[in-house]
PDB file of C-alpha atoms in Angstrom:
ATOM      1  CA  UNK A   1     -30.550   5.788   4.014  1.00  0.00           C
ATOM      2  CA  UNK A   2     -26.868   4.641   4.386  1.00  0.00           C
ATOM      3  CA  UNK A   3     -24.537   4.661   1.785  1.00  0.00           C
ATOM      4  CA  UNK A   4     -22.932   0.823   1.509  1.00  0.00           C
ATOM      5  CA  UNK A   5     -19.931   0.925   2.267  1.00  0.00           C
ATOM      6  CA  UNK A   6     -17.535  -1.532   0.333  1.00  0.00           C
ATOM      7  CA  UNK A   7     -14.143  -3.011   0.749  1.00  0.00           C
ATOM      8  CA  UNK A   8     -11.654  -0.827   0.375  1.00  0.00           C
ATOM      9  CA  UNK A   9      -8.768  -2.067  -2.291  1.00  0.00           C
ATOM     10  CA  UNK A  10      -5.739  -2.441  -1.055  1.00  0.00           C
ATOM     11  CA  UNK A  11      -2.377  -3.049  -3.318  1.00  0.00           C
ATOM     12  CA  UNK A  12       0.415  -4.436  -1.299  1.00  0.00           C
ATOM     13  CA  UNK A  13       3.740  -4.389  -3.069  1.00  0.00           C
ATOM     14  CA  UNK A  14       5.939  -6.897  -1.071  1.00  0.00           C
ATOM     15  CA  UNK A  15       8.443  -9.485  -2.153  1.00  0.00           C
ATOM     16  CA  UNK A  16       8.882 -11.069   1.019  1.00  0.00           C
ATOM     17  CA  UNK A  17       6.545 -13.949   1.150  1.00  0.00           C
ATOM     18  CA  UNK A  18       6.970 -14.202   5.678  1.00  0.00           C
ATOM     19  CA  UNK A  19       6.202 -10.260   5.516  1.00  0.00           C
ATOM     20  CA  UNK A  20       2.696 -10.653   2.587  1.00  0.00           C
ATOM     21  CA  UNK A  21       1.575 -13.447   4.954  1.00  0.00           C
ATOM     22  CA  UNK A  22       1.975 -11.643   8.168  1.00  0.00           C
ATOM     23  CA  UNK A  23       0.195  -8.332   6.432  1.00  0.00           C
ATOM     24  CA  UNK A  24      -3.019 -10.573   5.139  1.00  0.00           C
ATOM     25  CA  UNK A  25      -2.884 -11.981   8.553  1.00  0.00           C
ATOM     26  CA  UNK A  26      -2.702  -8.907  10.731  1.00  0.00           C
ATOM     27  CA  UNK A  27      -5.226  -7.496   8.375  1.00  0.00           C
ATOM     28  CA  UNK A  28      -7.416 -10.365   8.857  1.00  0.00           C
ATOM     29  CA  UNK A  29      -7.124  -9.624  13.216  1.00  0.00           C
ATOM     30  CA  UNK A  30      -7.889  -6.205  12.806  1.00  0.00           C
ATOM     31  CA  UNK A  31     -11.019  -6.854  10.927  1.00  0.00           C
ATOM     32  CA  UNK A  32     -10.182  -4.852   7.979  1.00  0.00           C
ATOM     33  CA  UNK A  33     -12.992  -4.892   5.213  1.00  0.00           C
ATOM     34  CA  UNK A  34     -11.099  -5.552   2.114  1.00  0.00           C
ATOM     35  CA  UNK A  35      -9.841  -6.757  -1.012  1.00  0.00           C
ATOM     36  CA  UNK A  36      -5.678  -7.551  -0.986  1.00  0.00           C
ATOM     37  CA  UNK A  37      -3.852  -7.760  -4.110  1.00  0.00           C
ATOM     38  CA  UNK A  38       0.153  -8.418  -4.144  1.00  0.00           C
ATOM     39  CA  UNK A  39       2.429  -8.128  -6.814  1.00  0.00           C
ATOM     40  CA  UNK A  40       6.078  -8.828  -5.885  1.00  0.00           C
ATOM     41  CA  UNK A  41       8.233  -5.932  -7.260  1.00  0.00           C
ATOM     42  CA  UNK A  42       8.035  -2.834  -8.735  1.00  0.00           C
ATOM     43  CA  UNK A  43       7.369  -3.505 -12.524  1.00  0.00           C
ATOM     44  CA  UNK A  44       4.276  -5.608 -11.597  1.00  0.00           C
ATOM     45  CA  UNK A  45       2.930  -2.610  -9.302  1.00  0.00           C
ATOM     46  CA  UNK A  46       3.445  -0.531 -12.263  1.00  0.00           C
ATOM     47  CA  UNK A  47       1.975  -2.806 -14.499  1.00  0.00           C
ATOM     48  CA  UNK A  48      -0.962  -3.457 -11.749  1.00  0.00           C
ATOM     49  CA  UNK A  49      -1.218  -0.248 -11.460  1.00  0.00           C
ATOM     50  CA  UNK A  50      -1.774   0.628 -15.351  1.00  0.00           C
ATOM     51  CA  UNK A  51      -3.983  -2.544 -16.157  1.00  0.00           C
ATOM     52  CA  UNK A  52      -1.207  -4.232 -18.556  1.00  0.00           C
ATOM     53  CA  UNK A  53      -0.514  -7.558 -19.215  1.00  0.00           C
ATOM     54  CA  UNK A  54      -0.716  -9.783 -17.248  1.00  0.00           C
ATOM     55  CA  UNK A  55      -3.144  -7.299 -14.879  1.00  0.00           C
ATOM     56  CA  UNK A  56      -5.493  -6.096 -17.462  1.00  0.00           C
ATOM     57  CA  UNK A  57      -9.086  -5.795 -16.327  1.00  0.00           C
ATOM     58  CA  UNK A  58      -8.024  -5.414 -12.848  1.00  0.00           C
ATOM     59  CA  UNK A  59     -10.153  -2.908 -10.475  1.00  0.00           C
ATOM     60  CA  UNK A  60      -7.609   0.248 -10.058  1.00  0.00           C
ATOM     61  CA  UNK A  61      -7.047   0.027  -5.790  1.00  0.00           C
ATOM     62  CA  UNK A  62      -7.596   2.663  -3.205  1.00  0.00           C
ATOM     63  CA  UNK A  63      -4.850   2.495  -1.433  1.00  0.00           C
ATOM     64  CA  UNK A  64      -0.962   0.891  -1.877  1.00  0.00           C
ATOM     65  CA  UNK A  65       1.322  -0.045   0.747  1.00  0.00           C
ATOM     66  CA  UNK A  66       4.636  -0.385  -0.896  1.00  0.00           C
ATOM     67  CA  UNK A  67       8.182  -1.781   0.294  1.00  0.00           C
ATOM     68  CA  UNK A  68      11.133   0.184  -0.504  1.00  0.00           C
ATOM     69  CA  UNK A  69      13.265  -2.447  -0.891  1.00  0.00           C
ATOM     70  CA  UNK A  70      12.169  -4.607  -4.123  1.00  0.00           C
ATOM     71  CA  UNK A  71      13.514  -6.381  -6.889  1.00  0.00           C
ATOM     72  CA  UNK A  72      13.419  -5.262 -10.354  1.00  0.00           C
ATOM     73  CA  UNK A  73      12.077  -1.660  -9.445  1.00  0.00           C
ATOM     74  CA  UNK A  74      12.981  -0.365  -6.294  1.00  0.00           C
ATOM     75  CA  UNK A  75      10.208   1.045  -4.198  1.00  0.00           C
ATOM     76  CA  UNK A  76      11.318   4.637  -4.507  1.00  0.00           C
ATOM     77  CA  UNK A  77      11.166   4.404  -8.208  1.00  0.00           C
ATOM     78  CA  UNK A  78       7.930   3.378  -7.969  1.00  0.00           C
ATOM     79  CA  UNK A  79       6.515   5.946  -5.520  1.00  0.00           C
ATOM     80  CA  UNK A  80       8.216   8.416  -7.802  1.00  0.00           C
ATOM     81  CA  UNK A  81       6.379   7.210 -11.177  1.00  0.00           C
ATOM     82  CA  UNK A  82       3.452   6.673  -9.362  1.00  0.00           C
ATOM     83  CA  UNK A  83       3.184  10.397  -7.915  1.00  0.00           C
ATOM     84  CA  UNK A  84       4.506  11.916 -11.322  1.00  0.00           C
ATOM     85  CA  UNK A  85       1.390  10.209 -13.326  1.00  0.00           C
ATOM     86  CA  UNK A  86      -1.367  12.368 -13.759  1.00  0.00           C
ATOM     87  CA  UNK A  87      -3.718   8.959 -13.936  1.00  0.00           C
ATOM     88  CA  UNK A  88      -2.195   7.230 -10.689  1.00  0.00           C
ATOM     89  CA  UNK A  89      -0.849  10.181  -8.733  1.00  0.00           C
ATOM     90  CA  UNK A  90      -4.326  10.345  -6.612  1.00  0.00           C
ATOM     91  CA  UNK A  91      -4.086   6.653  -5.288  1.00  0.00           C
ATOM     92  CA  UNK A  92      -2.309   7.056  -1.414  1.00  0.00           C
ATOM     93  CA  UNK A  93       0.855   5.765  -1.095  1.00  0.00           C
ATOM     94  CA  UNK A  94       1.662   4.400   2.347  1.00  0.00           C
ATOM     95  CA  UNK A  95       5.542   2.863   2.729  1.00  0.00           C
ATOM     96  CA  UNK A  96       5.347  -0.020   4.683  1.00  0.00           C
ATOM     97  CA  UNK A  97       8.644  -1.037   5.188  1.00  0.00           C
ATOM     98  CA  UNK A  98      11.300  -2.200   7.954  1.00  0.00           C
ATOM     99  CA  UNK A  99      13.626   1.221   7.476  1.00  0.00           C
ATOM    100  CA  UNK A 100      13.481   3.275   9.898  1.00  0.00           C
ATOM    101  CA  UNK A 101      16.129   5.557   8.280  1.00  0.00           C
ATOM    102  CA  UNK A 102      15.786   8.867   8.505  1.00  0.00           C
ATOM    103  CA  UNK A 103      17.272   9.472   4.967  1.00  0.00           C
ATOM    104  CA  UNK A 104      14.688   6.759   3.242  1.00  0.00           C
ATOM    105  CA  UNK A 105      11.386   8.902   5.774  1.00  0.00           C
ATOM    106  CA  UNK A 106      12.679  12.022   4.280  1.00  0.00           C
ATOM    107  CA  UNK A 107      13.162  10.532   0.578  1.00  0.00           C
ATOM    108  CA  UNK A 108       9.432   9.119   0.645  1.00  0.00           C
ATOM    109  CA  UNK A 109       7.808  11.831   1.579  1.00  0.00           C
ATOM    110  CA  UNK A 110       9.577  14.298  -0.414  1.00  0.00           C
ATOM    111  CA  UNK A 111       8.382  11.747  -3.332  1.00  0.00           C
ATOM    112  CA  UNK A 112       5.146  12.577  -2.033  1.00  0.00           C
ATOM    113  CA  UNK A 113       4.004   9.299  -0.074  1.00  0.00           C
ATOM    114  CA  UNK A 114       1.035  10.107   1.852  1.00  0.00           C
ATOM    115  CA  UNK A 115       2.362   8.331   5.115  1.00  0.00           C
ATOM    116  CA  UNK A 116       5.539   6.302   6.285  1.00  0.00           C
ATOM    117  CA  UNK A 117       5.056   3.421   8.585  1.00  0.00           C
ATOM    118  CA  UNK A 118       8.162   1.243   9.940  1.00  0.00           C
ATOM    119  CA  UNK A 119       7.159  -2.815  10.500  1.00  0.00           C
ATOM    120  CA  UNK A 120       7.022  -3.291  13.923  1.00  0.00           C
ATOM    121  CA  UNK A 121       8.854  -6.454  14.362  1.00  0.00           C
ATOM    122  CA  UNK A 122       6.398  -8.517  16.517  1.00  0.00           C
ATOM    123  CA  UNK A 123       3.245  -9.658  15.378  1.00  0.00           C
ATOM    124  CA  UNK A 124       1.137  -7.895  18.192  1.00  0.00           C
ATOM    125  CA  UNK A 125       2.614  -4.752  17.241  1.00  0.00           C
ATOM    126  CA  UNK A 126       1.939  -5.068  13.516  1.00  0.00           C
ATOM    127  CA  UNK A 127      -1.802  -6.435  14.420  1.00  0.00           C
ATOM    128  CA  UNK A 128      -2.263  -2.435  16.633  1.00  0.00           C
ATOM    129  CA  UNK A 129       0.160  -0.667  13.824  1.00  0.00           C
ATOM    130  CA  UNK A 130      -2.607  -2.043  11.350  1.00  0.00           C
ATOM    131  CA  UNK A 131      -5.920  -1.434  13.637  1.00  0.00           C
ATOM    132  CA  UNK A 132      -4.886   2.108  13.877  1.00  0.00           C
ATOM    133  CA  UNK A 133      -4.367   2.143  10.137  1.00  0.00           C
ATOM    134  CA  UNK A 134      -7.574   0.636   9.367  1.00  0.00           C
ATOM    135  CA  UNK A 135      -9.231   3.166  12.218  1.00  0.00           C
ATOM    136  CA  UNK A 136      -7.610   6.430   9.744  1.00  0.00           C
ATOM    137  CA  UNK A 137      -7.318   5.037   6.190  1.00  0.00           C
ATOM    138  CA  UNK A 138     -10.269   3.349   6.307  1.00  0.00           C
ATOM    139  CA  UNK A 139     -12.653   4.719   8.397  1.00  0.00           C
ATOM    140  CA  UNK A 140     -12.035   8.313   8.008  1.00  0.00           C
ATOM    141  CA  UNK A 141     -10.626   8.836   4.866  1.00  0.00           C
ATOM    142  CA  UNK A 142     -12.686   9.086   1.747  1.00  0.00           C
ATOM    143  CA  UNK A 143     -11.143   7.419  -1.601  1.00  0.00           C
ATOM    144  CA  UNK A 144     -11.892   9.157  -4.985  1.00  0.00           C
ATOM    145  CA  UNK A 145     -14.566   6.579  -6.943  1.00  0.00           C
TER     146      UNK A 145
END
């Protein structure tokens, strides 16, 4: 018998509203089973994150792809409180972001993000950047239930 599978839950923490469309749309090409939430900064992903007002009875996500560059909370702050909480530290942090400085690689994954992945700029490339990333992070990769 095989296991159903289910969409995988995806938190996207982006405050640019050109870059949340593009990502639901590129996800949407690439045929990616799953459910999208956004917040747009880092206090609501912490608040997502933690089921508190206004995200209380919220499903906890599989997966984040975070911005570094955000309002209220930057994006390193929250990859740093998200790794350093014994009750959110197992959810897989992926930067998605349009640095490609080498300081900001080397920050995030000595913060512990699980993968650092610079926006292409056209929209073909981010459609491939995010079939490859469904082909890993959701295909191969098993998520803690």
């Amino acid at each position: 018998m095989i296991p159903e599978v289910r969409p995988i839950r995806i938190l996207l923490v982006e405050d640019s509203p050109g870059d949340v469309h593009l990502t639901r749309e590129a996800l949407y090409q690439a045929k990616v089973a799953n459910e999208l939430c956004v917040v747009g900064d880092g206090v609501e992903a912490l608040q997502y994150l933690r089921g508190e007002d206004p995200f209380g009875g919220r499903e906890r996500p599989d997966l984040m792809l975070l911005d570094l560059n955000l309002p209220r909370k930057d994006g390193r702050e929250v990859l740093e409180e998200v790794k350093n909480d014994p009750d959110l530290m197992h959810i897989p942090v992926i930067v998605l972001t349009t640095s490609s400085d080498e300081a900001d690689i080397l920050q995030s994954y000595r913060l512990h993000a699980n993968a650092f992945v610079t926006k292409p700029v056209g929209f073909d490339q981010f459609i491939t950047a995010l079939q490859q990333f469904e082909g890993f992070w959701l295909q191969v990769v098993r998520f803690a239930q």
